[in-house]
Short mmCIF file of C-alpha atoms in Angstrom, two decimals:
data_model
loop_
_atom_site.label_atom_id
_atom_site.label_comp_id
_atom_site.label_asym_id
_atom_site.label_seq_id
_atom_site.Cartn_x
_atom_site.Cartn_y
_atom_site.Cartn_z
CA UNK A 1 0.00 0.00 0.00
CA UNK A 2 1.42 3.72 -0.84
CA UNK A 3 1.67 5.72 1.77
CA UNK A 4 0.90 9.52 -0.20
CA UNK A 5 1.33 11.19 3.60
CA UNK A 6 4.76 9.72 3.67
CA UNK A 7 5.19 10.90 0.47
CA UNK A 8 3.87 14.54 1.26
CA UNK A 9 6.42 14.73 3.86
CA UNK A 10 9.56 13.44 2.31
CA UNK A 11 8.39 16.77 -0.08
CA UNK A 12 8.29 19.30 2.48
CA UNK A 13 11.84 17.64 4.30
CA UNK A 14 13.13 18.33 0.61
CA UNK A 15 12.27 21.92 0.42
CA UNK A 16 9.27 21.84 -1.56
CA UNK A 17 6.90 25.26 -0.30
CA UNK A 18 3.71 23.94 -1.77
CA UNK A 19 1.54 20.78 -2.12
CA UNK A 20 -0.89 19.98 -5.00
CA UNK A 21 -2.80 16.58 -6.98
CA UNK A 22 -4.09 16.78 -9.70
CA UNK A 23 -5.56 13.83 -12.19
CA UNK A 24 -5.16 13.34 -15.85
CA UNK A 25 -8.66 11.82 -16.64
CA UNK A 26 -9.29 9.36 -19.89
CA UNK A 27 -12.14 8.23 -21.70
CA UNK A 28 -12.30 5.10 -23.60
CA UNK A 29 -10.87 6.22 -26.60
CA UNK A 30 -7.59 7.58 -24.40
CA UNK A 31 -8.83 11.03 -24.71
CA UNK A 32 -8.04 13.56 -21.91
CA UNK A 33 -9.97 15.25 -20.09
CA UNK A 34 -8.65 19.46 -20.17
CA UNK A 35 -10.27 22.44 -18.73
CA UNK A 36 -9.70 26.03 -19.65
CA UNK A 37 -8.71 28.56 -17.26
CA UNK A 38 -11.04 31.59 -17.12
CA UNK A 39 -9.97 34.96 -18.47
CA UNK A 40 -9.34 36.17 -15.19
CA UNK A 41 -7.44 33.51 -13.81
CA UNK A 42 -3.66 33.24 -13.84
CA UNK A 43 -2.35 32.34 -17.39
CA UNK A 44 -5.65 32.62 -18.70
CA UNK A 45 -6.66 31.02 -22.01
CA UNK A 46 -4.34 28.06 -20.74
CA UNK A 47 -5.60 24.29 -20.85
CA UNK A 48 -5.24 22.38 -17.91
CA UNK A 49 -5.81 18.74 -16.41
CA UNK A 50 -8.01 18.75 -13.21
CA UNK A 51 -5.48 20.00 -10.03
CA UNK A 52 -5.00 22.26 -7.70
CA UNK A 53 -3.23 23.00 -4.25
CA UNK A 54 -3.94 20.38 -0.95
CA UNK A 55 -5.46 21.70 1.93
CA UNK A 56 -3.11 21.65 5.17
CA UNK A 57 -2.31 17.83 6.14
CA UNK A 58 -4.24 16.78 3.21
CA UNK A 59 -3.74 13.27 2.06
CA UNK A 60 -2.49 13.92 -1.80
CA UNK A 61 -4.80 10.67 -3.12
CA UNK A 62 -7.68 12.26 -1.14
CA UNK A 63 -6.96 16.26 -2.73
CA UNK A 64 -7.02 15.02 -5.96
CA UNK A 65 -10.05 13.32 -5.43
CA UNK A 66 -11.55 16.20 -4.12
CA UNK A 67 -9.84 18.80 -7.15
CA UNK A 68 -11.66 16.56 -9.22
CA UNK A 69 -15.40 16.72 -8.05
CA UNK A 70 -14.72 20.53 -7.10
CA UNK A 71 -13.84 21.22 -10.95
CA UNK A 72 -15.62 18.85 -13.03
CA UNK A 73 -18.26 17.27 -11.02
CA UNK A 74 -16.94 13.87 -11.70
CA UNK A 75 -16.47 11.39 -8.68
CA UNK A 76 -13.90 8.98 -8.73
CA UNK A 77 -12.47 7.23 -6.02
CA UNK A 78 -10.73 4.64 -7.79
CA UNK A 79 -7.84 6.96 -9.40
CA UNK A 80 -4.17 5.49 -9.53
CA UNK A 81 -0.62 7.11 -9.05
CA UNK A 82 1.10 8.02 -12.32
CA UNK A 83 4.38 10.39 -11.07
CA UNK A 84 5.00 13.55 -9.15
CA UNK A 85 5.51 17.10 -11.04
CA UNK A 86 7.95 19.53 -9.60
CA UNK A 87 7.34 23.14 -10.82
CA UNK A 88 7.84 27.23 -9.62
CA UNK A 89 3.90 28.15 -9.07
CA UNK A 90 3.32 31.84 -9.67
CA UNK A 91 4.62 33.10 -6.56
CA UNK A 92 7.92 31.66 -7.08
CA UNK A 93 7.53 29.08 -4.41
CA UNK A 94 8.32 25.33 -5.55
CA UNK A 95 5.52 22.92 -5.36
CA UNK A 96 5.32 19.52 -6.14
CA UNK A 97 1.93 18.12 -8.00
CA UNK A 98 1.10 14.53 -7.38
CA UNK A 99 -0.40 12.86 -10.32
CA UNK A 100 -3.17 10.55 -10.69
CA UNK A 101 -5.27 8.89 -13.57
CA UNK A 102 -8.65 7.12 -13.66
CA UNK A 103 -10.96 6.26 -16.96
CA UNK A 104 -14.25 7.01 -17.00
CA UNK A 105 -17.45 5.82 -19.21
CA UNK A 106 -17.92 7.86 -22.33
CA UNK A 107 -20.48 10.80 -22.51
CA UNK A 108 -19.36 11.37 -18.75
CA UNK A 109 -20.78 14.39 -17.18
CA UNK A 110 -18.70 17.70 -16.74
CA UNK A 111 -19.73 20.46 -14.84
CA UNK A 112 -17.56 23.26 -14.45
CA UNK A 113 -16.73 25.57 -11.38
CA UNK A 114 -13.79 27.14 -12.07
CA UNK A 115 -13.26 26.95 -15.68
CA UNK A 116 -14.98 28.36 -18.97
CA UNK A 117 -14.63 25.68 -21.07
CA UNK A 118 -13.59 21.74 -21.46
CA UNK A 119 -12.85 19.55 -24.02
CA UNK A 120 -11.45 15.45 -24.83
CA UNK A 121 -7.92 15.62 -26.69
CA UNK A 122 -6.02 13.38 -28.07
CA UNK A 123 -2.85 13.39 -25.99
CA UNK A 124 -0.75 14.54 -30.04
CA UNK A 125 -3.17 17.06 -30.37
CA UNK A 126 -3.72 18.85 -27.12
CA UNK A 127 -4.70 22.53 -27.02
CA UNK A 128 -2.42 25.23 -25.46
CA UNK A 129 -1.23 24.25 -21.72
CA UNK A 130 1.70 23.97 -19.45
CA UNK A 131 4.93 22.53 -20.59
CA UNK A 132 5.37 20.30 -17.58
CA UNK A 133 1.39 19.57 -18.36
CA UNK A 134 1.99 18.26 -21.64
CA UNK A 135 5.45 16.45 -20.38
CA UNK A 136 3.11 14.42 -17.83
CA UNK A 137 0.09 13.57 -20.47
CA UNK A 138 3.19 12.23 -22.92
CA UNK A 139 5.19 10.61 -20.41
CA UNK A 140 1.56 8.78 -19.52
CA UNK A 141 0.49 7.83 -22.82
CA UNK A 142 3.91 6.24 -24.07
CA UNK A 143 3.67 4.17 -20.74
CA UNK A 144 0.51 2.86 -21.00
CA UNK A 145 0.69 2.05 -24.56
CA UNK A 146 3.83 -0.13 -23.83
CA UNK A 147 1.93 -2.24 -21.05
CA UNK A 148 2.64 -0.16 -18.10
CA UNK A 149 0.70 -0.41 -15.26
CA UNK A 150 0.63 2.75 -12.41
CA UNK A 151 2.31 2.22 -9.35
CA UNK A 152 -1.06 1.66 -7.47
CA UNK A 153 -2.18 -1.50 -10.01
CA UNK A 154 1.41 -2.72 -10.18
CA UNK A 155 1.67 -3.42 -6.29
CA UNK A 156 -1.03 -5.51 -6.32
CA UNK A 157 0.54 -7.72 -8.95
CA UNK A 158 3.59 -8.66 -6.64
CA UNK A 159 4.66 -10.08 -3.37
CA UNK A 160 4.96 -6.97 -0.77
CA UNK A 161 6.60 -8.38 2.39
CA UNK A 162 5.92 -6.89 5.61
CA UNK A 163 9.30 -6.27 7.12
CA UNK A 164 11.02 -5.90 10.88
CA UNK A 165 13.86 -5.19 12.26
CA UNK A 166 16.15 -6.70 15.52
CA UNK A 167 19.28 -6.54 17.83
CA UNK A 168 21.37 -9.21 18.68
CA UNK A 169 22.61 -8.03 22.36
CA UNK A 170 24.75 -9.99 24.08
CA UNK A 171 26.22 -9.55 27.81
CA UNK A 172 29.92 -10.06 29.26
CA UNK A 173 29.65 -13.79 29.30
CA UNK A 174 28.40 -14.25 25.33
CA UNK A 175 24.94 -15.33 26.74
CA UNK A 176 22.25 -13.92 24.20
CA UNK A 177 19.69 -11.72 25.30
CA UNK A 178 15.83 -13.07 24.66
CA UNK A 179 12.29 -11.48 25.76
CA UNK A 180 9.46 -13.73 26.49
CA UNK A 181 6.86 -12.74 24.45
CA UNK A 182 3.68 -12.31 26.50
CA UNK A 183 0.23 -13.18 24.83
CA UNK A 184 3.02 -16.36 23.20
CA UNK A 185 4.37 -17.07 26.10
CA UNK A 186 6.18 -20.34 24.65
CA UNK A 187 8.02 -17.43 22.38
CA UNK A 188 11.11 -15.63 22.91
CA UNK A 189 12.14 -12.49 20.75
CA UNK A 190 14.71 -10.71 20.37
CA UNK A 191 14.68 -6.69 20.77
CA UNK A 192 12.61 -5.51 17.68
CA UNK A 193 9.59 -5.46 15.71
CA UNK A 194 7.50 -4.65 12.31
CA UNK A 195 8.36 -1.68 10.49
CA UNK A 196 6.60 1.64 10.37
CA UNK A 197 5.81 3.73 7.57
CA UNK A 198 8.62 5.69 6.43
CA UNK A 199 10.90 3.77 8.41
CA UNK A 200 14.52 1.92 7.98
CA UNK A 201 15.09 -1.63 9.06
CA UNK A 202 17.72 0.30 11.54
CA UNK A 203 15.57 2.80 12.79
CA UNK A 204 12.84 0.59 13.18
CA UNK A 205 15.23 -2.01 15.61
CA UNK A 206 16.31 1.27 17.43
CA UNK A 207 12.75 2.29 17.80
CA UNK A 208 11.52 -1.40 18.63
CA UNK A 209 14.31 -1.57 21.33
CA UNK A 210 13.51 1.81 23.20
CA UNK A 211 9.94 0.15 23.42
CA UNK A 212 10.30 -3.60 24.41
CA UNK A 213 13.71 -2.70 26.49
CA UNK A 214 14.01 0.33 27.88
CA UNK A 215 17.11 0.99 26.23
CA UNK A 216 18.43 3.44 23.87
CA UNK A 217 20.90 1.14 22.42
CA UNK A 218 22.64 3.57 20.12
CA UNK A 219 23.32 5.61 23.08
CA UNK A 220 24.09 2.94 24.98
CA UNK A 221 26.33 1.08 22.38
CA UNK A 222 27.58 3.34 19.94
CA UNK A 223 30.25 1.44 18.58
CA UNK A 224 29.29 -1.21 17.52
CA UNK A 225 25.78 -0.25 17.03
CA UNK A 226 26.47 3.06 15.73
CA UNK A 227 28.50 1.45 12.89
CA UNK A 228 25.19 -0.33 11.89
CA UNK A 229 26.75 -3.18 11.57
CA UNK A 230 24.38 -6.04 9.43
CA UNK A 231 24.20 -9.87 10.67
CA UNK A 232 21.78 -11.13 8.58
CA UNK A 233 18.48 -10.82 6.17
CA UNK A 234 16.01 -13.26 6.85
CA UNK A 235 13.44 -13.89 4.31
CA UNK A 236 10.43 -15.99 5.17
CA UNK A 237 8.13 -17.41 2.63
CA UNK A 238 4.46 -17.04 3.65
CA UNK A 239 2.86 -20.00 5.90
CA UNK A 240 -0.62 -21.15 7.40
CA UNK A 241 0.93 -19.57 10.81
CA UNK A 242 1.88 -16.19 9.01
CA UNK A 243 0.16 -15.91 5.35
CA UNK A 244 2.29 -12.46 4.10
CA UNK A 245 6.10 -13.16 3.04
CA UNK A 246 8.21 -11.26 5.36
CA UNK A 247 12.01 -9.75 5.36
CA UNK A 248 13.94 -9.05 8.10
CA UNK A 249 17.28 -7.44 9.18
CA UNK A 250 19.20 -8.41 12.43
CA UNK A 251 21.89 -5.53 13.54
CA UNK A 252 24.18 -5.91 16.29
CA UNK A 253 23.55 -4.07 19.15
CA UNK A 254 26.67 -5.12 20.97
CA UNK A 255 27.33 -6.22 24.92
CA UNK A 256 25.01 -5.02 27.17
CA UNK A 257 26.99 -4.64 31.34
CA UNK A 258 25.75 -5.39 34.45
CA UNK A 259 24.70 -1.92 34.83
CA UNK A 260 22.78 -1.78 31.62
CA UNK A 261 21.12 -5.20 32.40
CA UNK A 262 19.88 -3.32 35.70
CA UNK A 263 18.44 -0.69 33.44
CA UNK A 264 16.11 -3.22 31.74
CA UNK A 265 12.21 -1.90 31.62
CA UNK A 266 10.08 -4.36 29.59
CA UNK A 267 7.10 -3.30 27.97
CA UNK A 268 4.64 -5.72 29.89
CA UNK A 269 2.32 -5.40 26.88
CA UNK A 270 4.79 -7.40 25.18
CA UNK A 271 7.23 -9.23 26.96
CA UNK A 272 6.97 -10.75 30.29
CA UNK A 273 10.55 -12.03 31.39
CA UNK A 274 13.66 -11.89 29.92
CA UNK A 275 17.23 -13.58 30.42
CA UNK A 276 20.42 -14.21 29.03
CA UNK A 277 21.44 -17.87 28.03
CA UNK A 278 23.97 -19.62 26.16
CA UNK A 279 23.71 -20.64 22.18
CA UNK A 280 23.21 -23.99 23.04
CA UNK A 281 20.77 -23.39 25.87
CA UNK A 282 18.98 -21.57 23.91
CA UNK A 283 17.98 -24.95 22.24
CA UNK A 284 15.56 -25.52 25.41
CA UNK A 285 13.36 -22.52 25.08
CA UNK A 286 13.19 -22.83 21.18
CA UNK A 287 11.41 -24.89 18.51
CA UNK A 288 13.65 -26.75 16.25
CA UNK A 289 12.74 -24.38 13.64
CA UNK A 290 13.21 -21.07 16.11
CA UNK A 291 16.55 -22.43 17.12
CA UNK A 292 17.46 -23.02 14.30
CA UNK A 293 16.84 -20.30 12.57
CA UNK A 294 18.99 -18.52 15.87
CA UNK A 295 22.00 -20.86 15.20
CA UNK A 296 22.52 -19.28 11.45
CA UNK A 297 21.98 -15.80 12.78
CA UNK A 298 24.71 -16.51 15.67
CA UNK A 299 26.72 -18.46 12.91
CA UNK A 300 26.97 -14.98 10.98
CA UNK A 301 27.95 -13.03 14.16
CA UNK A 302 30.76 -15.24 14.68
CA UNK A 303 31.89 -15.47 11.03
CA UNK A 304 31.76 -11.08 10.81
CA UNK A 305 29.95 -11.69 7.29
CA UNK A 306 26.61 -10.61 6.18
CA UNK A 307 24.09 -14.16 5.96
CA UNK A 308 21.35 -14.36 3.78
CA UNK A 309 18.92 -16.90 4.88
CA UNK A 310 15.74 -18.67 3.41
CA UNK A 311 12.97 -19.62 5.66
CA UNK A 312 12.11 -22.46 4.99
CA UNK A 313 15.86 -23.85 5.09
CA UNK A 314 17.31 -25.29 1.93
CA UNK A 315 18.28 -28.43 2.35
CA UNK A 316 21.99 -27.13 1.53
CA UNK A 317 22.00 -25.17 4.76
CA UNK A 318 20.46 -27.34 6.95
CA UNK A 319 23.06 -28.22 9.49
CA UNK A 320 24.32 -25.85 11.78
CA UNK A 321 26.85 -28.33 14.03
CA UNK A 322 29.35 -31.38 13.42
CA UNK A 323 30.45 -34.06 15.24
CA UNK A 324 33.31 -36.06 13.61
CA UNK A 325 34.78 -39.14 15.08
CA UNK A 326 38.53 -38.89 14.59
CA UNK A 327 40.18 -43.05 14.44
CA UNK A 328 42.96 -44.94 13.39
CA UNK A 329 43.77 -47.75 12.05
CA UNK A 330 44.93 -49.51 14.74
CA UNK A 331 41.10 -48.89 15.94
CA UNK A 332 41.53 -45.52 18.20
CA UNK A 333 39.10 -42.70 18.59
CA UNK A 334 40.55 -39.27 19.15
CA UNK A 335 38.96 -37.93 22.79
CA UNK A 336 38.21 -34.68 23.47
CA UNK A 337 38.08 -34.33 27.41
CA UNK A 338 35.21 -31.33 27.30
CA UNK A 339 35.42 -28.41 29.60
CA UNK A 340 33.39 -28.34 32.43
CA UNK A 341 31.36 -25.09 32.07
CA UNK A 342 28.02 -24.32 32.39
CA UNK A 343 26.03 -23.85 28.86
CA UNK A 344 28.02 -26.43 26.79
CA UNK A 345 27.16 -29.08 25.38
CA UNK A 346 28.44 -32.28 27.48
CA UNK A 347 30.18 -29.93 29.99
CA UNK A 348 33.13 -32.32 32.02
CA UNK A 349 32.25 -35.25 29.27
CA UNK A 350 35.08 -37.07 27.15
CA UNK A 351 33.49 -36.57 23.66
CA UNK A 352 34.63 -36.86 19.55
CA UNK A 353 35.89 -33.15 18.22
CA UNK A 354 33.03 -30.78 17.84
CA UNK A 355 31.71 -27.72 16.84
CA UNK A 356 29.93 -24.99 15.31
CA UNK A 357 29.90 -24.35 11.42
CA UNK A 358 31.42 -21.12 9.83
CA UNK A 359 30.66 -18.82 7.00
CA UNK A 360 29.06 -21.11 4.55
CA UNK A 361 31.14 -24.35 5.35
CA UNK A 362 30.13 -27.96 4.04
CA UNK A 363 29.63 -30.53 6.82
CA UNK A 364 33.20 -31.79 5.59
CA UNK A 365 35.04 -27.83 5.52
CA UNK A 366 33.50 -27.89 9.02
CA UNK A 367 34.73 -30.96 10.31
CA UNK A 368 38.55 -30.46 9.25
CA UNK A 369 38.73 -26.86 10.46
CA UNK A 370 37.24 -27.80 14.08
CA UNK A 371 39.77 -31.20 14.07
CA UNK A 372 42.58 -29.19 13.27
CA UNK A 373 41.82 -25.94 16.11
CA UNK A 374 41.54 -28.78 18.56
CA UNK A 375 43.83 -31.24 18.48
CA UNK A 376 46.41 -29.51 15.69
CA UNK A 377 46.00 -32.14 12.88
CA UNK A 378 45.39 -32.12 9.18
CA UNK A 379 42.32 -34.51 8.52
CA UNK A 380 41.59 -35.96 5.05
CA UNK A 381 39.09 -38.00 3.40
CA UNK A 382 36.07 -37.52 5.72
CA UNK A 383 32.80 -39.07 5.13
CA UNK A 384 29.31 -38.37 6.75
CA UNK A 385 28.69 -41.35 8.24
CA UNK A 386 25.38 -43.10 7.26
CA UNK A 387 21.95 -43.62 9.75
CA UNK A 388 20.42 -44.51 11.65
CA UNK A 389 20.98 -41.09 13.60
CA UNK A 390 20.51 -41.31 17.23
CA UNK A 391 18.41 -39.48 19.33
CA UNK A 392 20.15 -37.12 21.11
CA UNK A 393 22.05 -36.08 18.03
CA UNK A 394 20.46 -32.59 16.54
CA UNK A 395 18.82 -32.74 13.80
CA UNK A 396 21.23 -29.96 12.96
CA UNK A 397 24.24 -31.76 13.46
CA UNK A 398 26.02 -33.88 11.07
CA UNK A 399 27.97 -36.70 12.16
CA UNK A 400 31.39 -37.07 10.37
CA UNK A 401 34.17 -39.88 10.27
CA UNK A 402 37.80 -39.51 9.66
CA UNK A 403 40.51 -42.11 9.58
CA UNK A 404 43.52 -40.29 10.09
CA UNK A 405 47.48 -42.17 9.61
CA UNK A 406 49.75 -39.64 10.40
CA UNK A 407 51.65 -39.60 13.56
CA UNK A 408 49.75 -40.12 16.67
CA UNK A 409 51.73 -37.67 18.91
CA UNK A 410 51.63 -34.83 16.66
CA UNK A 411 47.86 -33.99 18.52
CA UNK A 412 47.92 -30.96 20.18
CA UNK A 413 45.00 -29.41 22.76
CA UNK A 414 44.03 -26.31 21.53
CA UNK A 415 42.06 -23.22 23.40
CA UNK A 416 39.14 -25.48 24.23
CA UNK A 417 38.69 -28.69 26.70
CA UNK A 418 41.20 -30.08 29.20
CA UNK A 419 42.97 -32.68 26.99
CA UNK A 420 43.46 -34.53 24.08
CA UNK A 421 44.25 -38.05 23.29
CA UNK A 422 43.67 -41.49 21.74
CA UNK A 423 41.52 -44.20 23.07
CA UNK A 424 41.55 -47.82 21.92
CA UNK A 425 37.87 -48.18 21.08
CA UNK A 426 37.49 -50.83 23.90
CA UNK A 427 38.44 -48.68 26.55
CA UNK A 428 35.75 -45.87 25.30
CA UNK A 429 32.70 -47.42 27.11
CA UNK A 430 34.77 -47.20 30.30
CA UNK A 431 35.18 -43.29 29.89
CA UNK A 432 32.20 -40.61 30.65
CA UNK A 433 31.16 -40.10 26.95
CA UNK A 434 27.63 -39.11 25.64
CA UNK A 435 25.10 -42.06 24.63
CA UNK A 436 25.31 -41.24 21.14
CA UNK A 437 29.38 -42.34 21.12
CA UNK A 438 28.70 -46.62 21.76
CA UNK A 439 25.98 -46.09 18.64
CA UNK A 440 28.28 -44.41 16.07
CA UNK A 441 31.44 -46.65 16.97
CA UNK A 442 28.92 -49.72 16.23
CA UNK A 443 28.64 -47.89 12.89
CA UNK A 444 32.52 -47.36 12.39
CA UNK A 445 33.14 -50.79 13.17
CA UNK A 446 30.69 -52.18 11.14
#
């Protein structure tokens, strides 16, 4: 939908002194519709189509409408947008014309009010009038004799997307920020919202988080958030939950402190708790489709590189996680003794090499990378290993196998875990590993 008050103001933030509609009017036959000024009008003798100045805060769609019935008696509500006319009116103030068409029935009544005469033209032989008058009726008629459709008819022939607008705000510790939404109260948002009219995706996540935070967070942030720095667009396709497309634009709004977090004022309206929690906790308080969806928008903070995503997920980008079991060929599985932190997966647990994916890594890229930053070696030929998955494997991870024949003692522990080493598979069951480990060794060794 066009929003002509939006439009009326970007004019006067331009400079533009005065307002005005008017409406080139067609008959059947693509005739227009001109009136003659009176003899003691300004310019008189001159042909004109139906316009004239908007009344203060007038709507342009709505003072065109209403220059129309005042001059010519004819009511039409259904005109479309054709263009805007910038000219000096006759006080040497510049105003800008919005202009509209509509067709009406032949033998259409005209009554006159502030003209002496009228008269249907054919837009090559139009009497005397305006040079930016004749420049619109041309510009018109070329257009719609090559298929054009106004702006008004053409919006309804494509997909308009209602858009919105968040922050990803993080605190000290990396934990994300999330708002439980209160009428969904099985939803979590982050700070933001739907657009307004007029409004960028940035100014519309600064707005949304004044509202559903408290927070200023440009003030409060203003590097990085003053750098507007983009994490990702989100497109979603349209769904039985949610039956428009949408687009959406996620911004970093940086690390919130302790004293900040104090500062916190929720919009009850909207949100009714809110908390800071880990990536992977996050997986507790999310659908699998939410979460998700969080996991590529955290994947792009990490990676410092702008993510487009699809909603619903290709099936190219469906995995967010690997898990690759590391062996020999002497039958040894390379053990990653896990730290023991809160908000980990398997905190304290001796586990295969891990991790999250990068940038737009394959399962594969993923699995090397994450081998080599924690235990120092070069990985080749890996293979996703084939099902039956196990249960408490995500959905979004992808379970990888690696034989690896180079020197055993060239592992090294890297910045993660407590240690590193290599367990003859028939010790494994006697260390504290995960369930899923005994299953996907049955599969190795099968």
């Amino acid at each position: 939908m066009i929003s002509y008050k939006l439009l009326a103001e970007q004019a006067l933030a331009e400079g533009v002194q005065k307002l005005a509609a008017g409406t080139v009017v067609r008959d059947p036959q693509g005739r227009i519709l001109m009136l003659r000024r009176k003899q003691d009008d300004v310019l008189p003798g001159l042909w004109d189509y139906p316009a004239g100045g908007l009344n203060d805060g007038e709507d342009p769609r709505d003072g065109a409408i209403r220059e129309l019935a005042e001059e010519t008696g004819i009511i039409c509500p259904d005109i479309e947008y054709v263009r805007a006319l910038d000219f000096i009116n006759s006080r040497g103030g510049l105003t800008r014309q919005f202009v509209f068409t509509c067709t009406v029935p032949d033998e259409t009544a005209v009554t006159l009010s502030e003209h002496d005469a009228f008269g249907w033209f054919h837009p090559d032989e139009l009497p005397p009038t305006s040079d930016g008058y004749r420049e619109v009726i041309t510009w018109l008629t070329h257009r719609l004799a090559a298929g054009w459709k106004p702006a008004s008819r053409y919006l309804a022939t494509i997909d308009r997307p209602m858009t919105w607008a968040c922050f990803l705000v993080r605190d000290h510790e990396g934990r994300v920020l999330g708002m439980r939404n209160s009428v969904d109260t099985e939803r979590w948002d982050w700070p933001g919202g739907n657009s307004e009219p007029g409004e960028s995706p940035f100014e519309t996540a600064l707005r949304e988080a004044r509202e559903e935070i408290g927070l200023d967070l440009l003030a409060e942030n203003p590097d990085p958030v003053g750098r507007q720095r983009l994490i990702a667009v989100i497109h979603q396709q349209a769904d039985h939950v949610r039956p428009v497309p949408s687009i959406g634009w996620v911004f970093d709004g940086g690390t919130l402190t302790e004293e900040q977090q104090a500062r916190i004022v929720l919009d009850p309206d909207e949100h009714c708790e809110f908390r800071f929690e880990t990536d992977y906790n996050w997986r507790h308080f999310l659908t699998p489709k939410e979460y998700r969806q969080d996991l590529q928008v955290l994947r792009a903070a990490r990676s410092g590189r702008v993510l487009y995503i699809e909603r619903p997920t290709p099936e190219h980008q469906d995995f967010e996680g690997i898990v690759v079991f590391v062996t020999t060929p002497d039958g040894e599985l390379l053990v990653h003794h896990r730290d023991e932190k809160e908000g980990i997966a398997w905190p304290g647990y001796r586990t295969p090499i891990g991790g999250w994916r990068e940038h737009d890594e394959t399962p594969r890229e993923t699995a090397t990378r994450e081998v080599f930053e924690e235990a120092g070696i070069t990985i080749t030929d890996v293979r996703e290993l084939p099902g039956p998955r196990h249960e408490r494997v995500s959905a979004m991870t992808r379970v990888l196998h690696a034989v690896y024949t180079g020197p055993k003692d060239a592992i090294r522990l890297g910045d993660e875990g407590q240690s590193i080493a290599w367990v003859p598979f028939s010790e494994v069951a006697a260390l504290k590993t995960p369930p899923y480990v005994a299953h996907y060794l049955d599969l190795i060794g099968a």
